[in-house]
Amino acid sequence: MSHPSFNQPSSLEGWLQYLESIHPSTIDMGLARTQEVFARLKLDFSQMTVITVAGTNGKGTTCTFLEQAFTQLGHSTCVYSSPHILDYRERLRCDTQMLSEDAHCQAFARVEQARGEISLTYFEFGTLAALVLIAERQPDFAILEVGLGGRLDAVNILDADIGVITTIDLDHQDWLGDTRELVAAEKAGIFRQNGVAVIGDAQPPANLPEIAGKLNLDASWQGSEFSYRLEDGRFYWQSHSGASLCGPRPAIPAANVSTALCVLERLGKLPSLDVERLLSEVKVVGRCQLVGEHPSVLVDVAHNPQSAGYLLEQVQRFSATQVHLVVGMLKDKDIRACLLPFTALSPNWYLAPLGGPRGASSKMLADLLPKGQKVLECQSVKHAYQQALQNAQAEDLVVVFGSFFTVAEVLEPSVQ
């Protein structure tokens, strides 16, 4: 099923440009096309444990915690997640490392060969290529982050051994619905009849237990089957089976650590784990990541009210004299709800436009802030960041957030 007129790209950049050109829309919900190509690829996942992670926030940190735990225990892993920040190859880590551009190009070529005349979106094509690379490597554990929703996401073509939901909140409302119950129904699409499930949302929407009951899930719920608490800089975790652990407060959200520990317990991996070391070492790029000192610089990809609320909690733990907020967001996000809580800090705002049709202008951001805020509208994220650094004193805190695109602009090596 090759394409006689098709000149195959010779570079990863060439392939990514090709992927962007072959499907009319960025998002095209539905699994039929992806499932058909997946069947043609004849990939074997039967010998590995597949963990699928869905949720509004916390997917990336949960996947990374699991990856680092399995690595500590000597298991081989592949982790698929999205979006990337600086390099497309970030989307797939095998034994914690990115693969070569050539490996990705070969996987894209296999998908291209198999798809025939079937149209695939950028994400679907990339997901299938990642599955090719995972199947080739046959890790002990494949950890797959769901891109959007669950039920109709390309990742859901695989039947997972364990399905995980981290949190449920409103985001991507045009696609997933405008209530937590509608979102929950989409996320729960990753579960299978009689499957194993771990739910990390301590206050799940009312319909989620009903869905779990209909599917006869063997489910563990945060707050009942397992729970955690933070006390005096320490993290304490316990499960109803009697297991209990403690260690230093982690640098990532404790609720996600708690959820991942339940997954590890379900797999019988807790007794061998050095939890103290794992909790002290775990970190995730772009999530409450400290990238500078004097002034302190914190970057975070938070882009919905729930993740912004967590970021605000972390900011309040700094004893900064003045807070400088560098913000760039997409206009389809709930911008006002993300930004409003930060006004209590009396910050200096540096508002930046994001490019592309979805990017919000700096004026759009400024108009959504209450009157009387100290606002500087900037030409770009880089300009906003440089202004913040110029104005900040050594004991201040600069925070960059609002989107993966915003953080990527600041993490570019040339900007530091």
Short mmCIF file of C-alpha atoms in Angstrom, two decimals:
data_model
loop_
_atom_site.label_atom_id
_atom_site.label_comp_id
_atom_site.label_asym_id
_atom_site.label_seq_id
_atom_site.Cartn_x
_atom_site.Cartn_y
_atom_site.Cartn_z
CA MET A 1 0.00 0.00 0.00
CA SER A 2 2.72 2.46 -0.84
CA HIS A 3 2.27 5.85 -2.43
CA PRO A 4 4.10 5.86 -5.78
CA SER A 5 4.18 9.65 -6.01
CA PHE A 6 5.34 10.10 -2.42
CA ASN A 7 8.90 11.31 -1.84
CA GLN A 8 9.68 10.03 1.63
CA PRO A 9 11.13 12.71 3.94
CA SER A 10 14.76 12.13 4.89
CA SER A 11 14.68 14.01 8.21
CA LEU A 12 12.49 14.12 11.32
CA GLU A 13 11.65 17.76 10.58
CA GLY A 14 10.55 16.73 7.08
CA TRP A 15 8.31 13.99 8.46
CA LEU A 16 6.68 16.35 10.97
CA GLN A 17 5.92 18.88 8.23
CA TYR A 18 4.43 16.04 6.15
CA LEU A 19 2.27 14.89 9.11
CA GLU A 20 0.88 18.41 9.48
CA SER A 21 -0.05 18.50 5.78
CA ILE A 22 -1.94 15.23 5.29
CA HIS A 23 -5.07 15.68 7.40
CA PRO A 24 -7.46 18.65 7.25
CA SER A 25 -7.91 19.03 11.01
CA THR A 26 -5.67 18.86 14.07
CA ILE A 27 -8.24 16.89 16.09
CA ASP A 28 -10.58 14.35 14.50
CA MET A 29 -12.19 12.29 17.26
CA GLY A 30 -12.76 8.60 16.51
CA LEU A 31 -10.76 5.39 16.62
CA ALA A 32 -11.81 3.54 13.45
CA ARG A 33 -9.08 4.91 11.19
CA THR A 34 -6.32 4.45 13.77
CA GLN A 35 -7.52 0.93 14.65
CA GLU A 36 -7.47 -0.11 11.01
CA VAL A 37 -3.85 1.04 10.54
CA PHE A 38 -2.87 -0.51 13.89
CA ALA A 39 -4.29 -3.86 12.74
CA ARG A 40 -2.26 -3.66 9.53
CA LEU A 41 0.95 -3.00 11.49
CA LYS A 42 0.57 -6.34 13.36
CA LEU A 43 2.29 -5.13 16.53
CA ASP A 44 2.61 -7.42 19.56
CA PHE A 45 2.03 -5.99 23.04
CA SER A 46 1.15 -9.31 24.72
CA GLN A 47 4.41 -9.74 26.63
CA MET A 48 4.48 -6.32 28.34
CA THR A 49 2.36 -4.65 31.02
CA VAL A 50 0.49 -1.70 29.48
CA ILE A 51 -0.56 1.19 31.75
CA THR A 52 -2.79 3.89 30.25
CA VAL A 53 -3.01 7.23 32.11
CA ALA A 54 -5.86 9.69 31.46
CA GLY A 55 -6.91 12.81 33.36
CA THR A 56 -7.19 16.59 33.14
CA ASN A 57 -3.99 17.26 35.08
CA GLY A 58 -1.21 15.11 36.50
CA LYS A 59 -0.84 12.64 33.62
CA GLY A 60 2.76 13.53 32.83
CA THR A 61 3.91 13.55 36.45
CA THR A 62 2.17 10.22 37.18
CA CYS A 63 3.80 8.64 34.12
CA THR A 64 7.22 9.98 35.09
CA PHE A 65 6.92 8.76 38.69
CA LEU A 66 6.01 5.27 37.46
CA GLU A 67 8.89 5.35 34.96
CA GLN A 68 11.41 6.34 37.63
CA ALA A 69 10.07 3.70 40.03
CA PHE A 70 10.28 0.89 37.46
CA THR A 71 13.77 2.05 36.46
CA GLN A 72 14.92 1.95 40.10
CA LEU A 73 13.62 -1.64 40.27
CA GLY A 74 15.62 -2.62 37.16
CA HIS A 75 12.67 -2.92 34.74
CA SER A 76 12.77 -1.72 31.14
CA THR A 77 10.24 0.99 30.26
CA CYS A 78 8.80 2.99 27.39
CA VAL A 79 6.80 6.14 28.13
CA TYR A 80 4.68 7.89 25.50
CA SER A 81 3.42 11.38 26.35
CA SER A 82 2.49 14.66 24.68
CA PRO A 83 2.91 17.41 23.84
CA HIS A 84 6.65 17.92 23.78
CA ILE A 85 8.31 21.13 24.97
CA LEU A 86 11.45 21.56 22.85
CA ASP A 87 12.08 18.38 20.86
CA TYR A 88 9.51 16.06 19.25
CA ARG A 89 11.55 13.09 20.47
CA GLU A 90 10.57 13.96 24.07
CA ARG A 91 7.24 12.24 23.31
CA LEU A 92 8.80 8.79 23.64
CA ARG A 93 11.34 7.76 26.25
CA CYS A 94 12.75 4.25 26.28
CA ASP A 95 14.64 3.41 29.46
CA THR A 96 14.42 7.16 30.29
CA GLN A 97 16.22 8.20 27.06
CA MET A 98 14.96 9.79 23.85
CA LEU A 99 15.50 7.79 20.65
CA SER A 100 17.41 8.94 17.58
CA GLU A 101 15.76 10.97 14.83
CA ASP A 102 16.49 8.07 12.50
CA ALA A 103 14.48 5.66 14.69
CA HIS A 104 11.48 7.99 14.55
CA CYS A 105 11.84 8.40 10.76
CA GLN A 106 11.84 4.62 10.28
CA ALA A 107 8.72 4.27 12.45
CA PHE A 108 6.94 7.01 10.48
CA ALA A 109 7.86 5.17 7.27
CA ARG A 110 6.28 1.96 8.62
CA VAL A 111 3.05 3.80 9.49
CA GLU A 112 3.02 5.52 6.09
CA GLN A 113 3.42 2.14 4.37
CA ALA A 114 0.59 0.61 6.42
CA ARG A 115 -1.96 3.40 6.24
CA GLY A 116 -2.56 3.25 2.49
CA GLU A 117 -5.27 5.79 1.71
CA ILE A 118 -6.44 6.13 5.33
CA SER A 119 -6.16 9.71 6.57
CA LEU A 120 -4.51 10.21 9.99
CA THR A 121 -4.10 13.34 12.12
CA TYR A 122 -0.66 14.44 13.31
CA PHE A 123 -1.36 12.95 16.77
CA GLU A 124 -2.76 9.66 15.42
CA PHE A 125 0.20 9.19 13.07
CA GLY A 126 2.65 10.02 15.87
CA THR A 127 0.90 7.68 18.31
CA LEU A 128 1.06 4.77 15.86
CA ALA A 129 4.75 5.49 15.20
CA ALA A 130 5.40 5.48 18.97
CA LEU A 131 3.60 2.13 19.27
CA VAL A 132 5.82 0.75 16.48
CA LEU A 133 8.92 1.83 18.43
CA ILE A 134 7.58 0.39 21.70
CA ALA A 135 6.66 -2.94 20.09
CA GLU A 136 10.15 -3.16 18.58
CA ARG A 137 11.76 -2.69 21.99
CA GLN A 138 9.42 -4.95 24.02
CA PRO A 139 9.87 -3.23 27.41
CA ASP A 140 8.61 -4.74 30.66
CA PHE A 141 6.27 -1.76 31.08
CA ALA A 142 4.66 0.52 28.46
CA ILE A 143 3.25 3.68 30.09
CA LEU A 144 0.95 5.60 27.75
CA GLU A 145 -0.38 9.09 28.43
CA VAL A 146 -3.75 9.80 26.83
CA GLY A 147 -3.62 12.95 24.70
CA LEU A 148 -7.19 14.24 24.92
CA GLY A 149 -10.12 12.68 26.73
CA GLY A 150 -9.89 8.92 26.65
CA ARG A 151 -12.69 7.12 24.85
CA LEU A 152 -11.81 8.40 21.37
CA ASP A 153 -8.10 9.12 21.88
CA ALA A 154 -5.65 7.26 19.62
CA VAL A 155 -3.86 5.78 22.67
CA ASN A 156 -7.09 3.93 23.52
CA ILE A 157 -6.66 1.45 20.65
CA LEU A 158 -4.61 -0.62 23.13
CA ASP A 159 -6.29 -2.59 25.90
CA ALA A 160 -4.37 -1.61 29.03
CA ASP A 161 -3.59 -3.95 31.91
CA ILE A 162 -4.25 -1.03 34.27
CA GLY A 163 -6.25 2.11 33.44
CA VAL A 164 -5.48 5.22 35.51
CA ILE A 165 -7.45 8.46 35.85
CA THR A 166 -5.56 11.21 37.70
CA THR A 167 -7.97 14.15 38.05
CA ILE A 168 -11.13 15.32 36.34
CA ASP A 169 -11.72 19.00 35.67
CA LEU A 170 -12.93 21.20 32.81
CA ASP A 171 -10.54 21.58 29.86
CA HIS A 172 -10.96 21.08 26.09
CA GLN A 173 -14.67 21.74 26.68
CA ASP A 174 -15.46 21.93 22.96
CA TRP A 175 -14.44 18.26 22.67
CA LEU A 176 -15.11 16.73 26.09
CA GLY A 177 -18.16 18.58 27.39
CA ASP A 178 -18.78 21.39 29.84
CA THR A 179 -19.48 19.40 33.05
CA ARG A 180 -17.21 17.17 35.11
CA GLU A 181 -19.67 14.30 34.52
CA LEU A 182 -19.36 14.57 30.74
CA VAL A 183 -15.56 14.75 31.02
CA ALA A 184 -15.57 11.73 33.35
CA ALA A 185 -17.52 9.67 30.82
CA GLU A 186 -14.89 10.45 28.16
CA LYS A 187 -11.94 9.70 30.47
CA ALA A 188 -13.53 6.43 31.60
CA GLY A 189 -13.43 5.26 27.99
CA ILE A 190 -9.93 3.90 28.71
CA PHE A 191 -11.41 1.25 31.01
CA ARG A 192 -12.42 -2.23 29.85
CA GLN A 193 -15.03 -4.67 31.14
CA ASN A 194 -13.68 -6.46 34.27
CA GLY A 195 -10.47 -4.38 34.05
CA VAL A 196 -8.17 -3.03 36.75
CA ALA A 197 -8.52 0.71 37.45
CA VAL A 198 -6.88 3.28 39.72
CA ILE A 199 -8.73 6.59 40.19
CA GLY A 200 -6.66 9.41 41.68
CA ASP A 201 -9.41 12.03 41.93
CA ALA A 202 -10.44 12.14 45.59
CA GLN A 203 -13.77 13.78 44.65
CA PRO A 204 -14.79 12.01 41.46
CA PRO A 205 -17.93 13.07 39.58
CA ALA A 206 -21.00 11.14 40.70
CA ASN A 207 -21.27 9.15 37.47
CA LEU A 208 -17.78 7.66 37.67
CA PRO A 209 -18.59 5.04 40.36
CA GLU A 210 -21.69 4.13 38.31
CA ILE A 211 -19.54 3.61 35.19
CA ALA A 212 -17.07 1.55 37.24
CA GLY A 213 -19.93 -0.59 38.50
CA LYS A 214 -21.35 -1.24 35.02
CA LEU A 215 -17.89 -2.30 33.80
CA ASN A 216 -17.36 -4.44 36.90
CA LEU A 217 -13.98 -2.77 37.41
CA ASP A 218 -11.52 -3.93 40.03
CA ALA A 219 -11.03 -0.30 41.08
CA SER A 220 -8.92 1.45 43.72
CA TRP A 221 -10.09 4.96 44.65
CA GLN A 222 -8.04 7.78 46.18
CA GLY A 223 -9.51 8.58 49.58
CA SER A 224 -10.91 5.11 50.22
CA GLU A 225 -8.59 2.30 49.00
CA PHE A 226 -5.52 4.54 49.34
CA SER A 227 -4.73 8.01 50.72
CA TYR A 228 -1.93 10.39 51.58
CA ARG A 229 -1.19 13.36 53.80
CA LEU A 230 1.54 16.00 53.99
CA GLU A 231 2.90 16.89 57.41
CA ASP A 232 6.06 18.75 58.52
CA GLY A 233 7.67 18.50 55.09
CA ARG A 234 7.02 14.75 54.90
CA PHE A 235 4.73 12.68 52.65
CA TYR A 236 2.75 9.81 54.21
CA TRP A 237 0.86 7.20 52.16
CA GLN A 238 -1.25 4.23 53.10
CA SER A 239 -3.57 1.73 51.48
CA HIS A 240 -6.43 -0.30 52.90
CA SER A 241 -4.31 -3.43 52.43
CA GLY A 242 -2.13 -2.18 55.28
CA ALA A 243 0.82 -0.89 53.26
CA SER A 244 2.23 2.41 54.50
CA LEU A 245 5.12 4.54 53.30
CA CYS A 246 6.68 7.87 54.07
CA GLY A 247 9.40 10.08 52.66
CA PRO A 248 10.27 13.70 51.87
CA ARG A 249 7.60 15.92 50.35
CA PRO A 250 7.96 15.41 46.58
CA ALA A 251 8.57 18.21 44.06
CA ILE A 252 5.56 17.04 42.04
CA PRO A 253 1.89 17.04 43.18
CA ALA A 254 1.48 14.63 46.08
CA ALA A 255 -1.91 13.41 44.78
CA ASN A 256 -0.21 12.09 41.63
CA VAL A 257 2.51 10.38 43.66
CA SER A 258 -0.22 8.74 45.74
CA THR A 259 -2.00 7.51 42.59
CA ALA A 260 1.22 6.11 41.12
CA LEU A 261 2.05 4.33 44.38
CA CYS A 262 -1.33 2.59 44.20
CA VAL A 263 -0.51 1.41 40.66
CA LEU A 264 2.83 0.08 41.93
CA GLU A 265 1.06 -1.68 44.79
CA ARG A 266 -1.42 -3.29 42.40
CA LEU A 267 1.58 -4.63 40.47
CA GLY A 268 3.28 -5.97 43.62
CA LYS A 269 6.22 -3.56 43.30
CA LEU A 270 6.05 -1.58 46.56
CA PRO A 271 8.07 -3.86 48.88
CA SER A 272 11.26 -3.53 46.80
CA LEU A 273 11.01 0.21 46.22
CA ASP A 274 13.35 2.75 47.86
CA VAL A 275 10.57 5.31 48.34
CA GLU A 276 12.71 7.76 50.31
CA ARG A 277 15.15 8.09 47.40
CA LEU A 278 12.43 8.14 44.75
CA LEU A 279 10.50 10.95 46.45
CA SER A 280 13.62 13.05 46.89
CA GLU A 281 14.75 12.63 43.26
CA VAL A 282 11.55 12.72 41.18
CA LYS A 283 11.10 15.77 38.98
CA VAL A 284 9.39 16.57 35.69
CA VAL A 285 10.51 19.05 33.04
CA GLY A 286 8.15 22.02 32.77
CA ARG A 287 6.20 21.20 35.93
CA CYS A 288 7.06 23.57 38.80
CA GLN A 289 10.61 23.43 37.48
CA LEU A 290 13.12 25.79 39.08
CA VAL A 291 15.43 27.04 36.32
CA GLY A 292 17.12 30.05 37.91
CA GLU A 293 18.23 31.60 41.19
CA HIS A 294 18.70 35.24 42.34
CA PRO A 295 16.00 35.84 41.24
CA SER A 296 14.35 32.43 41.48
CA VAL A 297 12.70 31.42 38.19
CA LEU A 298 9.89 28.86 38.20
CA VAL A 299 8.36 27.50 34.97
CA ASP A 300 5.13 25.53 34.76
CA VAL A 301 2.90 24.45 31.85
CA ALA A 302 -0.27 25.08 33.91
CA HIS A 303 -3.07 26.09 31.52
CA ASN A 304 -6.36 25.32 33.26
CA PRO A 305 -7.83 26.46 36.61
CA GLN A 306 -6.95 23.28 38.50
CA SER A 307 -3.28 23.24 37.47
CA ALA A 308 -3.00 27.02 37.96
CA GLY A 309 -4.36 26.59 41.49
CA TYR A 310 -1.65 24.05 42.28
CA LEU A 311 1.00 26.39 40.86
CA LEU A 312 -0.27 29.23 43.06
CA GLU A 313 0.12 26.99 46.14
CA GLN A 314 3.76 26.35 45.18
CA VAL A 315 4.42 30.05 44.53
CA GLN A 316 3.08 30.89 48.00
CA ARG A 317 5.69 28.56 49.53
CA PHE A 318 8.44 30.91 48.29
CA SER A 319 9.24 33.83 50.58
CA ALA A 320 9.67 36.19 47.62
CA THR A 321 9.67 39.94 48.13
CA GLN A 322 7.92 40.50 44.78
CA VAL A 323 6.40 38.06 42.27
CA HIS A 324 6.76 38.66 38.51
CA LEU A 325 4.35 36.65 36.33
CA VAL A 326 5.21 35.96 32.67
CA VAL A 327 2.04 34.63 30.99
CA GLY A 328 1.13 33.45 27.50
CA MET A 329 -2.05 31.41 26.91
CA LEU A 330 -4.28 29.93 24.23
CA LYS A 331 -7.58 31.76 23.80
CA ASP A 332 -9.68 28.58 24.07
CA LYS A 333 -8.60 28.18 27.73
CA ASP A 334 -10.46 29.61 30.74
CA ILE A 335 -7.98 32.49 31.00
CA ARG A 336 -9.83 34.55 33.60
CA ALA A 337 -10.20 31.60 36.01
CA CYS A 338 -6.50 30.75 35.61
CA LEU A 339 -5.21 34.28 36.25
CA LEU A 340 -7.62 35.75 38.80
CA PRO A 341 -6.31 33.82 41.89
CA PHE A 342 -2.79 35.21 41.28
CA THR A 343 -4.00 38.80 41.74
CA ALA A 344 -3.88 38.21 45.51
CA LEU A 345 -0.06 38.22 45.24
CA SER A 346 -0.03 41.87 44.00
CA PRO A 347 2.30 40.70 41.22
CA ASN A 348 3.90 42.44 38.27
CA TRP A 349 2.32 40.97 35.12
CA TYR A 350 4.25 40.53 31.85
CA LEU A 351 1.69 39.44 29.27
CA ALA A 352 2.79 37.90 25.98
CA PRO A 353 0.98 36.85 22.80
CA LEU A 354 1.20 33.27 21.53
CA GLY A 355 1.40 32.67 17.78
CA GLY A 356 -1.00 30.67 15.62
CA PRO A 357 -4.79 30.86 15.33
CA ARG A 358 -5.33 29.62 18.93
CA GLY A 359 -2.93 32.08 20.58
CA ALA A 360 -4.35 34.82 22.79
CA SER A 361 -2.99 38.35 22.33
CA SER A 362 -1.42 40.20 25.25
CA LYS A 363 -4.34 42.67 25.11
CA MET A 364 -6.84 39.79 25.44
CA LEU A 365 -5.04 38.63 28.58
CA ALA A 366 -4.86 42.18 29.97
CA ASP A 367 -8.59 42.76 29.39
CA LEU A 368 -9.41 39.71 31.52
CA LEU A 369 -7.48 40.99 34.55
CA PRO A 370 -9.18 43.26 37.09
CA LYS A 371 -8.50 46.98 36.90
CA GLY A 372 -5.57 48.28 38.93
CA GLN A 373 -3.15 45.40 38.24
CA LYS A 374 0.46 46.28 37.31
CA VAL A 375 0.54 45.08 33.71
CA LEU A 376 3.12 45.24 30.94
CA GLU A 377 1.98 44.05 27.51
CA CYS A 378 4.96 42.58 25.65
CA GLN A 379 5.71 41.67 22.01
CA SER A 380 6.65 38.03 22.71
CA VAL A 381 7.25 35.52 25.51
CA LYS A 382 11.01 36.04 25.19
CA HIS A 383 10.58 39.82 25.46
CA ALA A 384 8.27 39.39 28.49
CA TYR A 385 10.73 37.05 30.18
CA GLN A 386 13.68 39.39 29.59
CA GLN A 387 11.68 42.33 30.97
CA ALA A 388 10.79 40.33 34.09
CA LEU A 389 14.43 39.34 34.65
CA GLN A 390 15.55 42.96 34.22
CA ASN A 391 13.00 44.23 36.75
CA ALA A 392 13.37 41.44 39.33
CA GLN A 393 15.61 41.84 42.37
CA ALA A 394 17.69 38.94 43.69
CA GLU A 395 15.11 38.02 46.37
CA ASP A 396 12.14 38.12 43.92
CA LEU A 397 10.42 35.24 42.11
CA VAL A 398 9.77 35.10 38.35
CA VAL A 399 7.05 32.63 37.31
CA VAL A 400 6.49 31.62 33.67
CA PHE A 401 3.24 29.76 32.92
CA GLY A 402 0.10 29.43 30.80
CA SER A 403 0.97 26.92 28.08
CA PHE A 404 3.50 24.36 26.86
CA PHE A 405 4.32 26.94 24.16
CA THR A 406 5.09 29.60 26.78
CA VAL A 407 7.46 27.35 28.74
CA ALA A 408 9.14 26.16 25.54
CA GLU A 409 10.01 29.77 24.63
CA VAL A 410 11.78 30.24 27.94
CA LEU A 411 13.53 26.87 28.08
CA GLU A 412 15.12 27.40 24.64
CA PRO A 413 18.88 27.34 25.35
CA SER A 414 19.37 30.73 23.66
CA VAL A 415 17.04 32.48 26.14
CA GLN A 416 18.80 31.57 29.39
#
